[in-house]
Amino acid sequence: MSYNQKIKEIVRLVRESKKTLALTGAGISTESGIPDYRSPGTGLWEKHDPAKTASLSALRKDPARFYSVNLNRWIAFNHAKPNAAHYALTQLEKMGLLTGVITQNIDSLHVRSGAARVWEVHGHLRTCHCMECRESYSFDYLVQNFKSGDNPPRCAKCKGVLRPDVVLFEDRMNEDFYQATQVISGCQLMLVAGSSLTVYPVAGLPGVAKQIVIINRTPTPYDEEAAVVVHENTGQAFQDIMAEMSKGF
Ligand SMILES: [Zn+2]
């Protein structure tokens, strides 16, 4: 199938499906300037392996170092803007063609693109909470504390260490993940965008869908069983999908 035939086929599948969900990963945000730490050759993975630097044990062992290593990267996430792929998915949701987005990303870009139903299965960087008394704060509160020299940032009430509402390595999965496993029931079509489907348990979710479409720059373990696979940037692919979608009406 040529690239154009694949785009046409994706549009046909989306139109025919009675329940479509998107599953997105780091690749959908690279065009918003957020590096994909798993991309080979960037050297980022070697330098900042999140399994080591963004883990619960790293936070507990040395919270000041945890924030020194991770916080500037996370602040940059909060300044990024959604790109064509995020907006396309939001548009599909508004057209009634998409039930919602399950995302592995913590960058809030689906929410900022106006999406109504997003399950952030690895959490997000809009809020944080105290590890002792669980009091909730905005993420900005944590950042302001850090910038004024409080490292680690602490709770105003009990001086416990604050932590962002992201799922760190060694954390349990969050409520959004359990909701995603429910909403996925009866899914006819899953649009996988910018995920190499290697991080479990999220990587197991496409197996529930009747059909899978994959838009990702590199191969995934589901390529063989997917109805359509496009190895392309998600921004370009979704622009082409939306252009094709607008032709038919
Ligand atoms: Zn507290």
XYZ file of C-alpha atoms and ligand atoms in Angstrom:
250
model
C 0.000 0.000 0.000
C 1.340 3.449 -0.875
C 1.395 6.198 1.739
C -1.671 7.870 0.194
C -3.575 4.574 0.124
C -2.732 4.052 3.790
C -4.079 7.499 4.704
C -7.300 6.765 2.769
C -7.623 3.405 4.513
C -7.152 4.988 7.958
C -9.923 7.498 7.177
C -12.210 4.650 6.047
C -11.510 2.661 9.231
C -12.147 5.697 11.480
C -15.439 6.446 9.718
C -16.649 2.848 9.952
C -15.599 2.226 13.552
C -18.269 2.593 16.225
C -15.736 3.043 19.004
C -12.275 4.462 18.383
C -9.639 5.359 20.956
C -6.209 6.882 20.481
C -3.139 5.716 22.382
C -0.296 8.205 22.264
C 3.322 8.231 23.402
C 6.415 10.419 23.338
C 6.604 10.469 19.520
C 3.470 12.638 19.247
C 5.183 15.381 21.260
C 8.622 15.493 19.610
C 7.283 18.020 17.079
C 6.327 20.190 20.065
C 9.991 20.220 21.046
C 9.837 17.507 23.709
C 12.617 14.966 23.150
C 11.755 11.282 23.083
C 14.131 9.736 25.589
C 13.822 6.355 23.969
C 14.900 7.479 20.498
C 18.133 5.739 19.639
C 21.078 7.991 18.852
C 19.954 10.994 20.876
C 22.103 9.977 23.818
C 19.375 11.259 26.121
C 18.411 7.836 27.364
C 21.987 7.103 28.422
C 22.327 10.449 30.201
C 18.914 10.624 31.858
C 17.600 7.081 32.063
C 14.221 7.840 33.716
C 14.189 4.369 35.270
C 17.036 5.615 37.437
C 16.505 9.389 37.696
C 12.680 9.547 37.771
C 12.069 6.659 40.137
C 10.337 6.576 43.491
C 13.492 5.263 45.168
C 15.570 8.131 43.680
C 13.054 10.621 45.079
C 13.071 8.991 48.522
C 16.830 8.537 48.660
C 17.860 12.053 47.618
C 14.915 14.391 46.879
C 17.167 17.426 46.241
C 19.085 15.521 43.575
C 15.817 14.162 42.146
C 14.632 17.745 41.574
C 18.018 19.000 40.333
C 18.064 16.267 37.703
C 14.394 16.283 36.597
C 12.745 19.622 37.274
C 14.169 21.799 34.490
C 13.139 19.177 31.925
C 9.607 19.105 33.388
C 9.347 22.908 33.435
C 10.171 22.850 29.696
C 7.282 20.372 29.163
C 4.908 22.895 30.675
C 5.964 25.541 28.132
C 5.482 23.301 25.072
C 2.556 23.838 22.690
C 0.337 21.191 21.079
C 1.088 20.336 17.442
C -0.965 19.246 14.416
C -1.346 15.680 15.701
C -2.788 16.757 19.086
C -5.191 19.154 17.366
C -6.252 16.500 14.836
C -7.203 14.068 17.607
C -9.151 16.799 19.404
C -10.910 17.571 16.117
C -11.832 13.891 15.644
C -13.240 13.855 19.180
C -15.353 16.942 18.413
C -16.575 15.293 15.202
C -17.790 12.348 17.288
C -15.279 9.997 15.671
C -13.041 9.485 18.704
C -14.088 8.361 22.207
C -10.949 9.797 23.779
C -7.182 9.674 24.130
C -5.133 7.403 26.365
C -1.681 8.945 26.677
C 1.636 7.886 28.152
C 2.770 11.519 28.060
C 2.899 13.778 31.108
C 3.144 16.993 29.062
C -0.588 17.962 29.154
C -0.536 18.679 25.400
C -3.770 16.767 24.686
C -5.529 18.708 27.446
C -4.071 21.989 26.145
C -5.243 21.184 22.612
C -8.817 21.165 23.956
C -9.419 17.418 24.207
C -12.309 16.634 26.562
C -11.577 12.980 27.388
C -7.935 12.183 28.120
C -6.622 9.386 30.312
C -3.105 10.340 31.402
C -1.891 6.933 32.455
C 1.529 8.204 33.569
C 0.072 11.277 35.275
C 0.701 14.942 34.477
C 2.585 18.037 35.626
C -0.304 20.329 36.531
C -0.409 19.439 40.212
C 1.725 17.917 42.953
C 1.128 16.659 46.485
C 2.847 16.285 49.840
C 4.350 12.838 50.400
C 3.492 13.050 54.121
C 0.032 14.615 54.506
C -1.080 14.325 50.818
C -2.100 18.001 50.645
C -2.445 19.010 46.983
C -0.727 22.028 45.359
C -0.349 23.386 41.852
C 2.817 22.363 40.027
C 3.652 26.090 39.798
C 3.784 26.192 43.603
C 6.447 23.475 43.544
C 8.398 25.277 40.794
C 8.296 28.634 42.600
C 9.571 26.994 45.790
C 12.409 25.341 43.903
C 13.317 28.569 42.107
C 13.444 30.495 45.370
C 16.009 28.001 46.665
C 13.906 25.404 48.473
C 15.292 22.122 47.261
C 13.514 19.842 47.732
C 10.262 21.826 47.566
C 8.211 21.252 50.713
C 4.617 21.296 51.950
C 3.516 24.591 53.559
C 1.601 22.685 56.247
C 3.858 19.880 57.408
C 7.190 20.450 55.597
C 6.902 17.045 53.924
C 8.585 16.697 50.522
C 6.325 17.515 47.573
C 6.095 15.212 44.579
C 4.540 15.794 41.147
C 1.397 13.824 40.232
C 3.274 11.731 37.692
C 3.679 7.978 37.781
C 7.344 7.444 38.609
C 9.193 4.220 37.985
C 8.340 1.841 40.861
C 5.008 3.686 41.457
C 1.703 1.903 41.163
C -0.376 2.793 38.090
C -2.821 5.654 38.653
C -6.619 5.936 38.535
C -6.516 7.051 34.873
C -4.859 3.783 33.918
C -7.600 1.727 35.573
C -10.245 3.890 33.899
C -8.486 3.373 30.555
C -8.663 -0.397 30.976
C -12.445 0.001 31.467
C -13.130 2.450 28.634
C -11.167 0.313 26.196
C -13.759 -2.444 26.456
C -15.559 -2.815 23.127
C -12.961 -0.718 21.316
C -13.208 -1.423 17.589
C -10.294 0.700 16.451
C -7.204 1.915 18.262
C -5.106 4.665 16.717
C -1.617 4.282 18.131
C 0.330 7.498 17.566
C 3.944 8.104 18.526
C 4.303 5.119 20.818
C 6.730 2.279 20.223
C 4.498 0.152 22.502
C 7.338 -1.123 24.632
C 6.421 0.258 28.081
C 4.129 -2.060 30.027
C 1.392 -2.239 31.190
C 0.272 0.415 28.659
C 1.802 -1.550 25.778
C -0.728 -4.310 26.453
C -3.764 -2.095 25.770
C -3.878 -2.335 21.927
C -4.392 -6.090 22.250
C -7.967 -5.403 23.412
C -8.957 -3.470 20.266
C -10.472 -5.284 17.304
C -8.305 -3.366 14.847
C -5.151 -1.296 15.263
C -3.686 1.556 13.219
C -0.088 2.488 14.023
C 1.512 5.822 13.199
C 5.038 5.786 14.551
C 8.454 6.575 13.121
C 9.918 3.243 14.181
C 8.538 -0.340 14.135
C 6.474 -1.625 17.073
C 5.704 -5.150 18.345
C 2.125 -4.739 16.980
C 3.093 -3.848 13.375
C 2.422 -7.379 12.084
C -1.156 -7.509 13.352
C -2.071 -3.874 12.642
C -4.532 -3.052 9.841
C -2.385 -0.109 8.716
C 1.136 0.909 9.734
C 2.592 4.300 8.815
C 6.239 4.954 9.683
C 6.025 8.741 9.533
C 6.011 11.763 11.832
C 2.644 11.953 13.564
C 2.188 15.664 12.721
C 2.445 15.076 8.975
C 0.382 11.870 9.018
C -2.479 13.500 10.953
C -2.467 16.571 8.710
C -2.863 14.213 5.745
C -5.592 12.213 7.542
C -7.583 15.370 8.323
C -7.172 16.648 4.729
C -8.501 13.318 3.424
C -11.282 13.360 6.024
C -12.492 16.783 4.846
C -12.768 15.576 1.230
C -15.510 13.056 1.855
C -18.177 15.361 3.259
Zn 2.213 18.020 54.068
